[in-house]
mmCIF file of N, CA and C in Angstrom:
data_model
loop_
_atom_site.group_PDB
_atom_site.id
_atom_site.type_symbol
_atom_site.label_atom_id
_atom_site.label_comp_id
_atom_site.label_asym_id
_atom_site.label_seq_id
_atom_site.Cartn_x
_atom_site.Cartn_y
_atom_site.Cartn_z
ATOM 1 N N MET A 28 -68.952 0.338 5.664
ATOM 2 C CA MET A 28 -68.253 0.635 4.457
ATOM 3 C C MET A 28 -67.415 1.898 4.598
ATOM 4 N N ARG A 29 -68.018 2.917 5.240
ATOM 5 C CA ARG A 29 -67.342 4.186 5.440
ATOM 6 C C ARG A 29 -66.128 3.993 6.345
ATOM 7 N N LEU A 30 -66.238 3.113 7.320
ATOM 8 C CA LEU A 30 -65.134 2.863 8.252
ATOM 9 C C LEU A 30 -63.962 2.222 7.528
ATOM 10 N N ARG A 31 -64.219 1.277 6.638
ATOM 11 C CA ARG A 31 -63.135 0.658 5.878
ATOM 12 C C ARG A 31 -62.448 1.669 4.970
ATOM 13 N N ARG A 32 -63.208 2.562 4.343
ATOM 14 C CA ARG A 32 -62.623 3.568 3.466
ATOM 15 C C ARG A 32 -61.736 4.526 4.274
ATOM 16 N N THR A 33 -62.151 4.901 5.465
ATOM 17 C CA THR A 33 -61.370 5.791 6.324
ATOM 18 C C THR A 33 -60.078 5.094 6.752
ATOM 19 N N ALA A 34 -60.173 3.821 7.127
ATOM 20 C CA ALA A 34 -58.986 3.061 7.527
ATOM 21 C C ALA A 34 -58.024 2.917 6.353
ATOM 22 N N LEU A 35 -58.560 2.684 5.170
ATOM 23 C CA LEU A 35 -57.723 2.558 3.982
ATOM 24 C C LEU A 35 -57.017 3.878 3.667
ATOM 25 N N CYS A 36 -57.731 4.985 3.762
ATOM 26 C CA CYS A 36 -57.133 6.301 3.511
ATOM 27 C C CYS A 36 -56.070 6.627 4.552
ATOM 28 N N ALA A 37 -56.321 6.297 5.801
ATOM 29 C CA ALA A 37 -55.351 6.561 6.867
ATOM 30 C C ALA A 37 -54.089 5.723 6.656
ATOM 31 N N THR A 38 -54.237 4.474 6.270
ATOM 32 C CA THR A 38 -53.087 3.602 6.015
ATOM 33 C C THR A 38 -52.294 4.109 4.826
ATOM 34 N N LEU A 39 -52.983 4.516 3.770
ATOM 35 C CA LEU A 39 -52.313 5.052 2.591
ATOM 36 C C LEU A 39 -51.562 6.343 2.930
ATOM 37 N N ALA A 40 -52.168 7.216 3.720
ATOM 38 C CA ALA A 40 -51.512 8.469 4.115
ATOM 39 C C ALA A 40 -50.275 8.185 4.963
ATOM 40 N N ALA A 41 -50.362 7.207 5.860
ATOM 41 C CA ALA A 41 -49.220 6.851 6.708
ATOM 42 C C ALA A 41 -48.081 6.298 5.866
ATOM 43 N N CYS A 42 -48.380 5.506 4.866
ATOM 44 C CA CYS A 42 -47.338 4.945 4.005
ATOM 45 C C CYS A 42 -46.685 6.030 3.161
ATOM 46 N N LEU A 43 -47.471 6.960 2.655
ATOM 47 C CA LEU A 43 -46.932 8.007 1.807
ATOM 48 C C LEU A 43 -46.069 8.997 2.579
ATOM 49 N N THR A 44 -46.396 9.265 3.831
ATOM 50 C CA THR A 44 -45.620 10.219 4.624
ATOM 51 C C THR A 44 -44.484 9.550 5.371
ATOM 52 N N GLY A 45 -44.470 8.239 5.404
ATOM 53 C CA GLY A 45 -43.409 7.525 6.108
ATOM 54 C C GLY A 45 -43.731 7.270 7.564
ATOM 55 N N ARG A 46 -44.835 7.801 8.038
ATOM 56 C CA ARG A 46 -45.218 7.579 9.433
ATOM 57 C C ARG A 46 -45.996 6.275 9.522
ATOM 58 N N GLY A 47 -45.648 5.505 10.477
ATOM 59 C CA GLY A 47 -46.344 4.244 10.671
ATOM 60 C C GLY A 47 -45.969 3.206 9.644
ATOM 61 N N ALA A 48 -44.867 3.448 8.921
ATOM 62 C CA ALA A 48 -44.456 2.510 7.892
ATOM 63 C C ALA A 48 -43.938 1.236 8.528
ATOM 64 N N VAL A 49 -44.157 0.169 7.870
ATOM 65 C CA VAL A 49 -43.725 -1.132 8.333
ATOM 66 C C VAL A 49 -42.264 -1.334 7.956
ATOM 67 N N TYR A 50 -41.470 -1.939 8.848
ATOM 68 C CA TYR A 50 -40.064 -2.234 8.584
ATOM 69 C C TYR A 50 -39.995 -3.199 7.406
ATOM 70 N N THR A 51 -39.252 -2.841 6.368
ATOM 71 C CA THR A 51 -39.261 -3.631 5.147
ATOM 72 C C THR A 51 -37.976 -4.393 4.884
ATOM 73 N N GLY A 52 -36.985 -4.305 5.746
ATOM 74 C CA GLY A 52 -35.757 -5.050 5.485
ATOM 75 C C GLY A 52 -34.556 -4.439 6.182
ATOM 76 N N VAL A 53 -33.399 -4.848 5.757
ATOM 77 C CA VAL A 53 -32.144 -4.420 6.356
ATOM 78 C C VAL A 53 -31.748 -3.059 5.804
ATOM 79 N N ARG A 54 -31.347 -2.179 6.682
ATOM 80 C CA ARG A 54 -30.818 -0.878 6.258
ATOM 81 C C ARG A 54 -29.303 -0.962 6.294
ATOM 82 N N VAL A 55 -28.657 -0.527 5.241
ATOM 83 C CA VAL A 55 -27.206 -0.563 5.148
ATOM 84 C C VAL A 55 -26.684 0.850 5.374
ATOM 85 N N ALA A 56 -25.855 0.993 6.403
ATOM 86 C CA ALA A 56 -25.251 2.298 6.681
ATOM 87 C C ALA A 56 -23.827 2.281 6.163
ATOM 88 N N ARG A 57 -23.408 3.370 5.529
ATOM 89 C CA ARG A 57 -22.034 3.473 5.034
ATOM 90 C C ARG A 57 -21.166 4.018 6.155
ATOM 91 N N TRP A 58 -20.051 3.358 6.385
ATOM 92 C CA TRP A 58 -19.100 3.833 7.378
ATOM 93 C C TRP A 58 -18.232 4.914 6.755
ATOM 94 N N PRO A 59 -17.838 5.890 7.537
ATOM 95 C CA PRO A 59 -16.912 6.887 6.993
ATOM 96 C C PRO A 59 -15.609 6.209 6.598
ATOM 97 N N PRO A 60 -14.967 6.641 5.513
ATOM 98 C CA PRO A 60 -13.745 5.992 5.051
ATOM 99 C C PRO A 60 -12.639 5.943 6.107
ATOM 100 N N THR A 61 -12.618 6.907 7.023
ATOM 101 C CA THR A 61 -11.563 6.928 8.032
ATOM 102 C C THR A 61 -11.728 5.819 9.059
ATOM 103 N N ASP A 62 -12.933 5.243 9.170
ATOM 104 C CA ASP A 62 -13.154 4.192 10.159
ATOM 105 C C ASP A 62 -12.758 2.805 9.664
ATOM 106 N N ILE A 63 -12.484 2.669 8.386
ATOM 107 C CA ILE A 63 -12.145 1.372 7.826
ATOM 108 C C ILE A 63 -10.658 1.367 7.495
ATOM 109 N N PRO A 64 -9.856 0.612 8.254
ATOM 110 C CA PRO A 64 -8.422 0.594 7.949
ATOM 111 C C PRO A 64 -8.156 -0.165 6.649
ATOM 112 N N TRP A 65 -7.217 0.335 5.869
ATOM 113 C CA TRP A 65 -6.856 -0.309 4.613
ATOM 114 C C TRP A 65 -5.888 -1.435 4.906
ATOM 115 N N SER A 66 -6.117 -2.583 4.308
ATOM 116 C CA SER A 66 -5.238 -3.727 4.559
ATOM 117 C C SER A 66 -4.669 -4.306 3.264
ATOM 118 N N GLY A 67 -4.848 -3.623 2.154
ATOM 119 C CA GLY A 67 -4.352 -4.120 0.878
ATOM 120 C C GLY A 67 -3.025 -3.489 0.496
ATOM 121 N N LEU A 68 -2.707 -3.564 -0.796
ATOM 122 C CA LEU A 68 -1.467 -3.008 -1.316
ATOM 123 C C LEU A 68 -1.521 -1.488 -1.319
ATOM 124 N N VAL A 69 -0.378 -0.858 -1.035
ATOM 125 C CA VAL A 69 -0.277 0.602 -1.047
ATOM 126 C C VAL A 69 0.864 0.994 -1.974
ATOM 127 N N PHE A 70 0.591 1.970 -2.845
ATOM 128 C CA PHE A 70 1.582 2.456 -3.798
ATOM 129 C C PHE A 70 1.719 3.963 -3.670
ATOM 130 N N VAL A 71 2.834 4.454 -4.187
ATOM 131 C CA VAL A 71 3.048 5.880 -4.361
ATOM 132 C C VAL A 71 3.569 6.059 -5.777
ATOM 133 N N GLU A 72 3.092 7.098 -6.472
ATOM 134 C CA GLU A 72 3.528 7.322 -7.851
ATOM 135 C C GLU A 72 4.649 8.357 -7.883
ATOM 136 N N ASP A 73 5.660 8.076 -8.716
ATOM 137 C CA ASP A 73 6.704 9.058 -8.999
ATOM 138 C C ASP A 73 6.097 10.228 -9.763
ATOM 139 N N TRP A 74 6.873 11.280 -9.955
ATOM 140 C CA TRP A 74 6.378 12.451 -10.679
ATOM 141 C C TRP A 74 5.993 12.105 -12.107
ATOM 142 N N ASP A 75 6.568 11.047 -12.666
ATOM 143 C CA ASP A 75 6.231 10.674 -14.043
ATOM 144 C C ASP A 75 5.218 9.530 -14.121
ATOM 145 N N GLY A 76 4.579 9.181 -13.005
ATOM 146 C CA GLY A 76 3.477 8.234 -13.013
ATOM 147 C C GLY A 76 3.827 6.780 -12.780
ATOM 148 N N ARG A 77 5.073 6.469 -12.411
ATOM 149 C CA ARG A 77 5.428 5.075 -12.128
ATOM 150 C C ARG A 77 5.013 4.705 -10.709
ATOM 151 N N PRO A 78 4.152 3.683 -10.541
ATOM 152 C CA PRO A 78 3.765 3.282 -9.182
ATOM 153 C C PRO A 78 4.888 2.498 -8.508
ATOM 154 N N ARG A 79 5.100 2.776 -7.247
ATOM 155 C CA ARG A 79 6.128 2.081 -6.469
ATOM 156 C C ARG A 79 5.523 1.654 -5.138
ATOM 157 N N GLN A 80 5.929 0.482 -4.712
ATOM 158 C CA GLN A 80 5.485 -0.025 -3.419
ATOM 159 C C GLN A 80 6.692 -0.089 -2.495
ATOM 160 N N HIS A 81 6.604 0.633 -1.393
ATOM 161 C CA HIS A 81 7.675 0.650 -0.384
ATOM 162 C C HIS A 81 9.022 1.010 -1.024
ATOM 163 N N PRO A 82 9.094 2.153 -1.734
ATOM 164 C CA PRO A 82 10.302 2.471 -2.502
ATOM 165 C C PRO A 82 11.479 2.880 -1.621
ATOM 166 N N GLN A 83 12.671 2.587 -2.100
ATOM 167 C CA GLN A 83 13.893 3.083 -1.458
ATOM 168 C C GLN A 83 14.393 4.330 -2.169
ATOM 169 N N LEU A 84 13.909 4.542 -3.404
ATOM 170 C CA LEU A 84 14.231 5.724 -4.188
ATOM 171 C C LEU A 84 12.980 6.124 -4.946
ATOM 172 N N MET A 85 12.655 7.419 -4.917
ATOM 173 C CA MET A 85 11.527 7.899 -5.706
ATOM 174 C C MET A 85 11.795 9.326 -6.153
ATOM 175 N N TYR A 86 11.288 9.645 -7.342
ATOM 176 C CA TYR A 86 11.429 10.975 -7.904
ATOM 177 C C TYR A 86 10.172 11.760 -7.544
ATOM 178 N N LEU A 87 10.327 12.676 -6.608
ATOM 179 C CA LEU A 87 9.177 13.437 -6.128
ATOM 180 C C LEU A 87 8.763 14.512 -7.125
ATOM 181 N N THR A 88 9.743 15.178 -7.709
ATOM 182 C CA THR A 88 9.487 16.140 -8.780
ATOM 183 C C THR A 88 10.511 15.878 -9.877
ATOM 184 N N GLU A 89 10.461 16.668 -10.917
ATOM 185 C CA GLU A 89 11.397 16.491 -12.022
ATOM 186 C C GLU A 89 12.839 16.758 -11.590
ATOM 187 N N ILE A 90 13.033 17.591 -10.585
ATOM 188 C CA ILE A 90 14.392 17.944 -10.165
ATOM 189 C C ILE A 90 14.727 17.534 -8.736
ATOM 190 N N THR A 91 13.828 16.795 -8.073
ATOM 191 C CA THR A 91 14.083 16.358 -6.699
ATOM 192 C C THR A 91 13.792 14.876 -6.552
ATOM 193 N N ALA A 92 14.769 14.156 -6.042
ATOM 194 C CA ALA A 92 14.591 12.730 -5.757
ATOM 195 C C ALA A 92 14.744 12.516 -4.257
ATOM 196 N N LEU A 93 14.099 11.478 -3.766
ATOM 197 C CA LEU A 93 14.253 11.056 -2.380
ATOM 198 C C LEU A 93 14.940 9.701 -2.394
ATOM 199 N N ALA A 94 16.077 9.618 -1.727
ATOM 200 C CA ALA A 94 16.866 8.385 -1.721
ATOM 201 C C ALA A 94 17.026 7.880 -0.286
ATOM 202 N N GLU A 95 17.454 6.631 -0.175
ATOM 203 C CA GLU A 95 17.698 5.995 1.124
ATOM 204 C C GLU A 95 16.467 6.061 2.027
ATOM 205 N N LEU A 96 15.295 5.881 1.428
ATOM 206 C CA LEU A 96 14.051 5.927 2.199
ATOM 207 C C LEU A 96 13.983 4.748 3.157
ATOM 208 N N GLU A 97 13.812 5.023 4.427
ATOM 209 C CA GLU A 97 13.648 4.008 5.464
ATOM 210 C C GLU A 97 12.258 4.200 6.065
ATOM 211 N N TRP A 98 11.309 3.376 5.603
ATOM 212 C CA TRP A 98 9.899 3.563 5.948
ATOM 213 C C TRP A 98 9.537 3.000 7.297
ATOM 214 N N GLN A 99 8.633 3.702 7.957
ATOM 215 C CA GLN A 99 7.971 3.224 9.171
ATOM 216 C C GLN A 99 6.477 3.346 8.910
ATOM 217 N N HIS A 100 5.732 2.331 9.246
ATOM 218 C CA HIS A 100 4.267 2.324 9.119
ATOM 219 C C HIS A 100 3.814 2.397 7.657
ATOM 220 N N TRP A 101 4.535 1.722 6.747
ATOM 221 C CA TRP A 101 4.111 1.711 5.346
ATOM 222 C C TRP A 101 2.744 1.053 5.243
ATOM 223 N N GLY A 102 1.853 1.661 4.514
ATOM 224 C CA GLY A 102 0.505 1.130 4.344
ATOM 225 C C GLY A 102 -0.504 1.708 5.317
ATOM 226 N N SER A 103 -0.024 2.439 6.323
ATOM 227 C CA SER A 103 -0.929 3.072 7.278
ATOM 228 C C SER A 103 -1.399 4.413 6.701
ATOM 229 N N PRO A 104 -2.348 5.084 7.339
ATOM 230 C CA PRO A 104 -2.795 6.381 6.822
ATOM 231 C C PRO A 104 -1.684 7.430 6.741
ATOM 232 N N GLN A 105 -0.612 7.266 7.536
ATOM 233 C CA GLN A 105 0.526 8.183 7.457
ATOM 234 C C GLN A 105 1.822 7.383 7.519
ATOM 235 N N ALA A 106 2.406 7.119 6.373
ATOM 236 C CA ALA A 106 3.696 6.425 6.313
ATOM 237 C C ALA A 106 4.803 7.465 6.473
ATOM 238 N N ARG A 107 5.790 7.157 7.297
ATOM 239 C CA ARG A 107 6.895 8.085 7.562
ATOM 240 C C ARG A 107 8.212 7.447 7.147
ATOM 241 N N ALA A 108 9.147 8.315 6.710
ATOM 242 C CA ALA A 108 10.467 7.817 6.336
ATOM 243 C C ALA A 108 11.513 8.888 6.580
ATOM 244 N N ASP A 109 12.689 8.425 6.961
ATOM 245 C CA ASP A 109 13.866 9.282 6.956
ATOM 246 C C ASP A 109 14.494 9.102 5.585
ATOM 247 N N SER A 110 15.009 10.193 5.033
ATOM 248 C CA SER A 110 15.484 10.125 3.664
ATOM 249 C C SER A 110 16.536 11.191 3.400
ATOM 250 N N VAL A 111 17.035 11.164 2.180
ATOM 251 C CA VAL A 111 17.956 12.180 1.687
ATOM 252 C C VAL A 111 17.318 12.772 0.432
ATOM 253 N N ALA A 112 17.160 14.097 0.403
ATOM 254 C CA ALA A 112 16.649 14.772 -0.789
ATOM 255 C C ALA A 112 17.831 15.133 -1.673
ATOM 256 N N LEU A 113 17.719 14.803 -2.947
ATOM 257 C CA LEU A 113 18.790 15.054 -3.913
ATOM 258 C C LEU A 113 18.377 16.125 -4.906
ATOM 259 N N ASP A 114 19.305 17.040 -5.211
ATOM 260 C CA ASP A 114 19.103 18.074 -6.218
ATOM 261 C C ASP A 114 19.540 17.505 -7.563
ATOM 262 N N LEU A 115 18.600 17.161 -8.429
ATOM 263 C CA LEU A 115 18.930 16.579 -9.730
ATOM 264 C C LEU A 115 19.243 17.635 -10.774
ATOM 265 N N ASN A 116 18.974 18.881 -10.456
ATOM 266 C CA ASN A 116 19.199 19.975 -11.386
ATOM 267 C C ASN A 116 20.595 20.570 -11.227
ATOM 268 N N CYS A 117 21.305 20.170 -10.197
ATOM 269 C CA CYS A 117 22.648 20.671 -9.889
ATOM 270 C C CYS A 117 22.691 22.190 -9.799
ATOM 271 N N VAL A 118 21.625 22.770 -9.247
ATOM 272 C CA VAL A 118 21.566 24.217 -9.059
ATOM 273 C C VAL A 118 22.581 24.667 -8.014
ATOM 274 N N SER A 119 22.948 23.751 -7.142
ATOM 275 C CA SER A 119 23.849 24.113 -6.051
ATOM 276 C C SER A 119 25.258 24.412 -6.546
ATOM 277 N N GLY A 120 25.582 24.019 -7.778
ATOM 278 C CA GLY A 120 26.909 24.310 -8.331
ATOM 279 C C GLY A 120 27.989 23.416 -7.774
ATOM 280 N N SER A 121 27.655 22.191 -7.486
ATOM 281 C CA SER A 121 28.630 21.247 -6.955
ATOM 282 C C SER A 121 29.769 21.057 -7.963
ATOM 283 N N PRO A 122 31.039 21.255 -7.544
ATOM 284 C CA PRO A 122 32.162 21.184 -8.482
ATOM 285 C C PRO A 122 32.431 19.787 -9.037
ATOM 286 N N ASP A 123 32.076 18.751 -8.319
ATOM 287 C CA ASP A 123 32.395 17.390 -8.763
ATOM 288 C C ASP A 123 31.221 16.718 -9.481
ATOM 289 N N ASP A 124 30.254 17.508 -9.948
ATOM 290 C CA ASP A 124 29.078 17.005 -10.668
ATOM 291 C C ASP A 124 28.276 15.984 -9.874
ATOM 292 N N GLN A 125 28.377 16.026 -8.575
ATOM 293 C CA GLN A 125 27.572 15.170 -7.709
ATOM 294 C C GLN A 125 26.304 15.933 -7.329
ATOM 295 N N ALA A 126 25.219 15.220 -7.219
ATOM 296 C CA ALA A 126 23.973 15.848 -6.791
ATOM 297 C C ALA A 126 24.094 16.249 -5.331
ATOM 298 N N SER A 127 23.734 17.488 -5.032
ATOM 299 C CA SER A 127 23.740 17.950 -3.648
ATOM 300 C C SER A 127 22.573 17.327 -2.914
ATOM 301 N N SER A 128 22.720 17.186 -1.599
ATOM 302 C CA SER A 128 21.683 16.511 -0.837
ATOM 303 C C SER A 128 21.566 17.105 0.562
ATOM 304 N N TYR A 129 20.456 16.787 1.211
ATOM 305 C CA TYR A 129 20.262 17.124 2.624
ATOM 306 C C TYR A 129 19.277 16.135 3.226
ATOM 307 N N ARG A 130 19.346 15.939 4.551
ATOM 308 C CA ARG A 130 18.486 14.982 5.255
ATOM 309 C C ARG A 130 17.083 15.556 5.399
ATOM 310 N N VAL A 131 16.084 14.699 5.195
ATOM 311 C CA VAL A 131 14.686 15.114 5.311
ATOM 312 C C VAL A 131 13.861 14.023 5.986
ATOM 313 N N GLU A 132 12.690 14.413 6.431
ATOM 314 C CA GLU A 132 11.677 13.461 6.890
ATOM 315 C C GLU A 132 10.507 13.569 5.924
ATOM 316 N N VAL A 133 9.992 12.419 5.484
ATOM 317 C CA VAL A 133 8.909 12.351 4.503
ATOM 318 C C VAL A 133 7.682 11.737 5.167
ATOM 319 N N VAL A 134 6.528 12.341 4.947
ATOM 320 C CA VAL A 134 5.264 11.782 5.433
ATOM 321 C C VAL A 134 4.320 11.673 4.237
ATOM 322 N N LEU A 135 3.905 10.452 3.930
ATOM 323 C CA LEU A 135 2.920 10.206 2.876
ATOM 324 C C LEU A 135 1.563 10.006 3.530
ATOM 325 N N SER A 136 0.526 10.598 2.945
ATOM 326 C CA SER A 136 -0.807 10.476 3.539
ATOM 327 C C SER A 136 -1.875 10.568 2.452
ATOM 328 N N ASP A 137 -3.118 10.608 2.900
ATOM 329 C CA ASP A 137 -4.291 10.741 2.032
ATOM 330 C C ASP A 137 -4.421 9.549 1.086
ATOM 331 N N LEU A 138 -4.611 8.358 1.662
ATOM 332 C CA LEU A 138 -4.775 7.146 0.860
ATOM 333 C C LEU A 138 -6.070 7.210 0.050
ATOM 334 N N THR A 139 -5.967 6.870 -1.222
ATOM 335 C CA THR A 139 -7.104 6.840 -2.119
ATOM 336 C C THR A 139 -7.143 5.481 -2.799
ATOM 337 N N LYS A 140 -8.294 4.822 -2.750
ATOM 338 C CA LYS A 140 -8.414 3.484 -3.331
ATOM 339 C C LYS A 140 -8.625 3.568 -4.834
ATOM 340 N N ARG A 141 -7.823 2.778 -5.555
ATOM 341 C CA ARG A 141 -7.920 2.686 -7.011
ATOM 342 C C ARG A 141 -7.584 1.261 -7.439
ATOM 343 N N GLN A 142 -8.474 0.634 -8.180
ATOM 344 C CA GLN A 142 -8.214 -0.650 -8.816
ATOM 345 C C GLN A 142 -7.662 -1.699 -7.848
ATOM 346 N N GLY A 143 -8.272 -1.861 -6.701
ATOM 347 C CA GLY A 143 -7.873 -2.891 -5.749
ATOM 348 C C GLY A 143 -6.641 -2.564 -4.932
ATOM 349 N N ALA A 144 -6.164 -1.339 -5.001
ATOM 350 C CA ALA A 144 -5.002 -0.918 -4.224
ATOM 351 C C ALA A 144 -5.264 0.503 -3.721
ATOM 352 N N ALA A 145 -4.371 0.990 -2.874
ATOM 353 C CA ALA A 145 -4.475 2.365 -2.390
ATOM 354 C C ALA A 145 -3.227 3.124 -2.815
ATOM 355 N N TYR A 146 -3.414 4.395 -3.096
ATOM 356 C CA TYR A 146 -2.322 5.267 -3.520
ATOM 357 C C TYR A 146 -2.269 6.477 -2.592
ATOM 358 N N CYS A 147 -1.063 6.883 -2.230
ATOM 359 C CA CYS A 147 -0.872 8.081 -1.413
ATOM 360 C C CYS A 147 -0.992 9.301 -2.316
ATOM 361 N N ARG A 148 -1.795 10.284 -1.899
ATOM 362 C CA ARG A 148 -2.005 11.479 -2.714
ATOM 363 C C ARG A 148 -1.262 12.703 -2.186
ATOM 364 N N HIS A 149 -0.649 12.601 -1.031
ATOM 365 C CA HIS A 149 -0.012 13.776 -0.448
ATOM 366 C C HIS A 149 1.338 13.389 0.155
ATOM 367 N N ALA A 150 2.331 14.238 -0.060
ATOM 368 C CA ALA A 150 3.652 14.057 0.556
ATOM 369 C C ALA A 150 4.061 15.363 1.218
ATOM 370 N N ALA A 151 4.570 15.245 2.421
ATOM 371 C CA ALA A 151 5.120 16.401 3.130
ATOM 372 C C ALA A 151 6.576 16.091 3.428
ATOM 373 N N VAL A 152 7.462 16.967 2.983
ATOM 374 C CA VAL A 152 8.897 16.780 3.187
ATOM 375 C C VAL A 152 9.390 17.928 4.061
ATOM 376 N N THR A 153 10.000 17.592 5.195
ATOM 377 C CA THR A 153 10.539 18.614 6.090
ATOM 378 C C THR A 153 12.025 18.347 6.304
ATOM 379 N N PRO A 154 12.813 19.409 6.372
ATOM 380 C CA PRO A 154 14.254 19.233 6.610
ATOM 381 C C PRO A 154 14.485 18.543 7.949
ATOM 382 N N GLY A 155 15.444 17.649 7.982
ATOM 383 C CA GLY A 155 15.759 16.909 9.207
ATOM 384 C C GLY A 155 16.898 17.559 9.974
ATOM 385 N N GLY A 156 16.595 18.446 10.858
ATOM 386 C CA GLY A 156 17.623 19.056 11.696
ATOM 387 C C GLY A 156 18.036 20.436 11.243
ATOM 388 N N SER A 157 18.639 20.569 10.085
ATOM 389 C CA SER A 157 19.100 21.878 9.618
ATOM 390 C C SER A 157 18.131 22.424 8.569
ATOM 391 N N PRO A 158 18.144 23.731 8.342
ATOM 392 C CA PRO A 158 17.240 24.290 7.327
ATOM 393 C C PRO A 158 17.571 23.771 5.926
ATOM 394 N N ALA A 159 16.585 23.812 5.069
ATOM 395 C CA ALA A 159 16.786 23.364 3.682
ATOM 396 C C ALA A 159 17.741 24.308 2.968
ATOM 397 N N PRO A 160 18.591 23.772 2.088
ATOM 398 C CA PRO A 160 19.501 24.630 1.326
ATOM 399 C C PRO A 160 18.747 25.539 0.356
ATOM 400 N N PHE A 161 19.437 26.532 -0.164
ATOM 401 C CA PHE A 161 18.806 27.525 -1.037
ATOM 402 C C PHE A 161 18.203 26.911 -2.299
ATOM 403 N N TRP A 162 18.769 25.825 -2.791
ATOM 404 C CA TRP A 162 18.309 25.231 -4.038
ATOM 405 C C TRP A 162 17.103 24.319 -3.861
ATOM 406 N N ALA A 163 16.766 23.997 -2.622
ATOM 407 C CA ALA A 163 15.685 23.036 -2.372
ATOM 408 C C ALA A 163 14.325 23.651 -2.672
ATOM 409 N N GLU A 164 13.489 22.868 -3.329
ATOM 410 C CA GLU A 164 12.117 23.293 -3.583
ATOM 411 C C GLU A 164 11.324 23.226 -2.292
ATOM 412 N N ASP A 165 10.218 23.960 -2.250
ATOM 413 C CA ASP A 165 9.315 23.832 -1.112
ATOM 414 C C ASP A 165 8.457 22.590 -1.340
ATOM 415 N N LEU A 166 8.748 21.534 -0.608
ATOM 416 C CA LEU A 166 8.033 20.266 -0.761
ATOM 417 C C LEU A 166 7.164 19.963 0.456
ATOM 418 N N SER A 167 6.831 20.996 1.224
ATOM 419 C CA SER A 167 6.062 20.768 2.440
ATOM 420 C C SER A 167 4.623 20.346 2.157
ATOM 421 N N ASN A 168 4.161 20.543 0.928
ATOM 422 C CA ASN A 168 2.783 20.200 0.587
ATOM 423 C C ASN A 168 2.722 19.718 -0.862
ATOM 424 N N ALA A 169 3.336 18.577 -1.146
ATOM 425 C CA ALA A 169 3.403 18.060 -2.511
ATOM 426 C C ALA A 169 2.212 17.144 -2.801
ATOM 427 N N ARG A 170 1.528 17.398 -3.914
ATOM 428 C CA ARG A 170 0.445 16.548 -4.360
ATOM 429 C C ARG A 170 1.011 15.453 -5.257
ATOM 430 N N LEU A 171 0.615 14.222 -5.000
ATOM 431 C CA LEU A 171 1.094 13.080 -5.777
ATOM 432 C C LEU A 171 -0.011 12.593 -6.706
ATOM 433 N N GLY A 172 0.399 12.033 -7.817
ATOM 434 C CA GLY A 172 -0.560 11.518 -8.776
ATOM 435 C C GLY A 172 -1.150 10.185 -8.342
ATOM 436 N N VAL A 173 -2.349 9.920 -8.793
ATOM 437 C CA VAL A 173 -3.000 8.622 -8.605
ATOM 438 C C VAL A 173 -3.623 8.217 -9.933
ATOM 439 N N PRO A 174 -3.755 6.917 -10.195
ATOM 440 C CA PRO A 174 -4.407 6.501 -11.440
ATOM 441 C C PRO A 174 -5.853 6.953 -11.483
ATOM 442 N N LYS A 175 -6.361 7.124 -12.677
ATOM 443 C CA LYS A 175 -7.776 7.476 -12.818
ATOM 444 C C LYS A 175 -8.635 6.295 -12.397
ATOM 445 N N ALA A 176 -9.776 6.590 -11.835
ATOM 446 C CA ALA A 176 -10.661 5.542 -11.304
ATOM 447 C C ALA A 176 -11.211 4.649 -12.358
#
């Protein structure tokens, strides 16, 4: 009788401490988000919250637009495009009321999944070849909006 009680206590202690526990089923491990490539729809939101997929024109801020976007690797973790940045505020003092512009390279990154799609949360805009004009905003680290979860 004493032997059965000792065996029962030892088994109970092993179960409570996790030592000697019996395998009870499948363990599910979560993969890091970077290891799972996204294969669904990808959007980017304008400054006023309009989602766009593979846009040719987008308003990055209230006074800066990106036009003539030619995307490479759209939908990947880092989508790249050659583009033209436009000054919508006309700070440059253009005499013919045309928006001033300069060539830029745009990199969208930081995909975040929302409602069955992914949205880019970060944009980096760098001047393409020549320095940015005096009126250009610093867009090297622009945060983009995403819908609420």
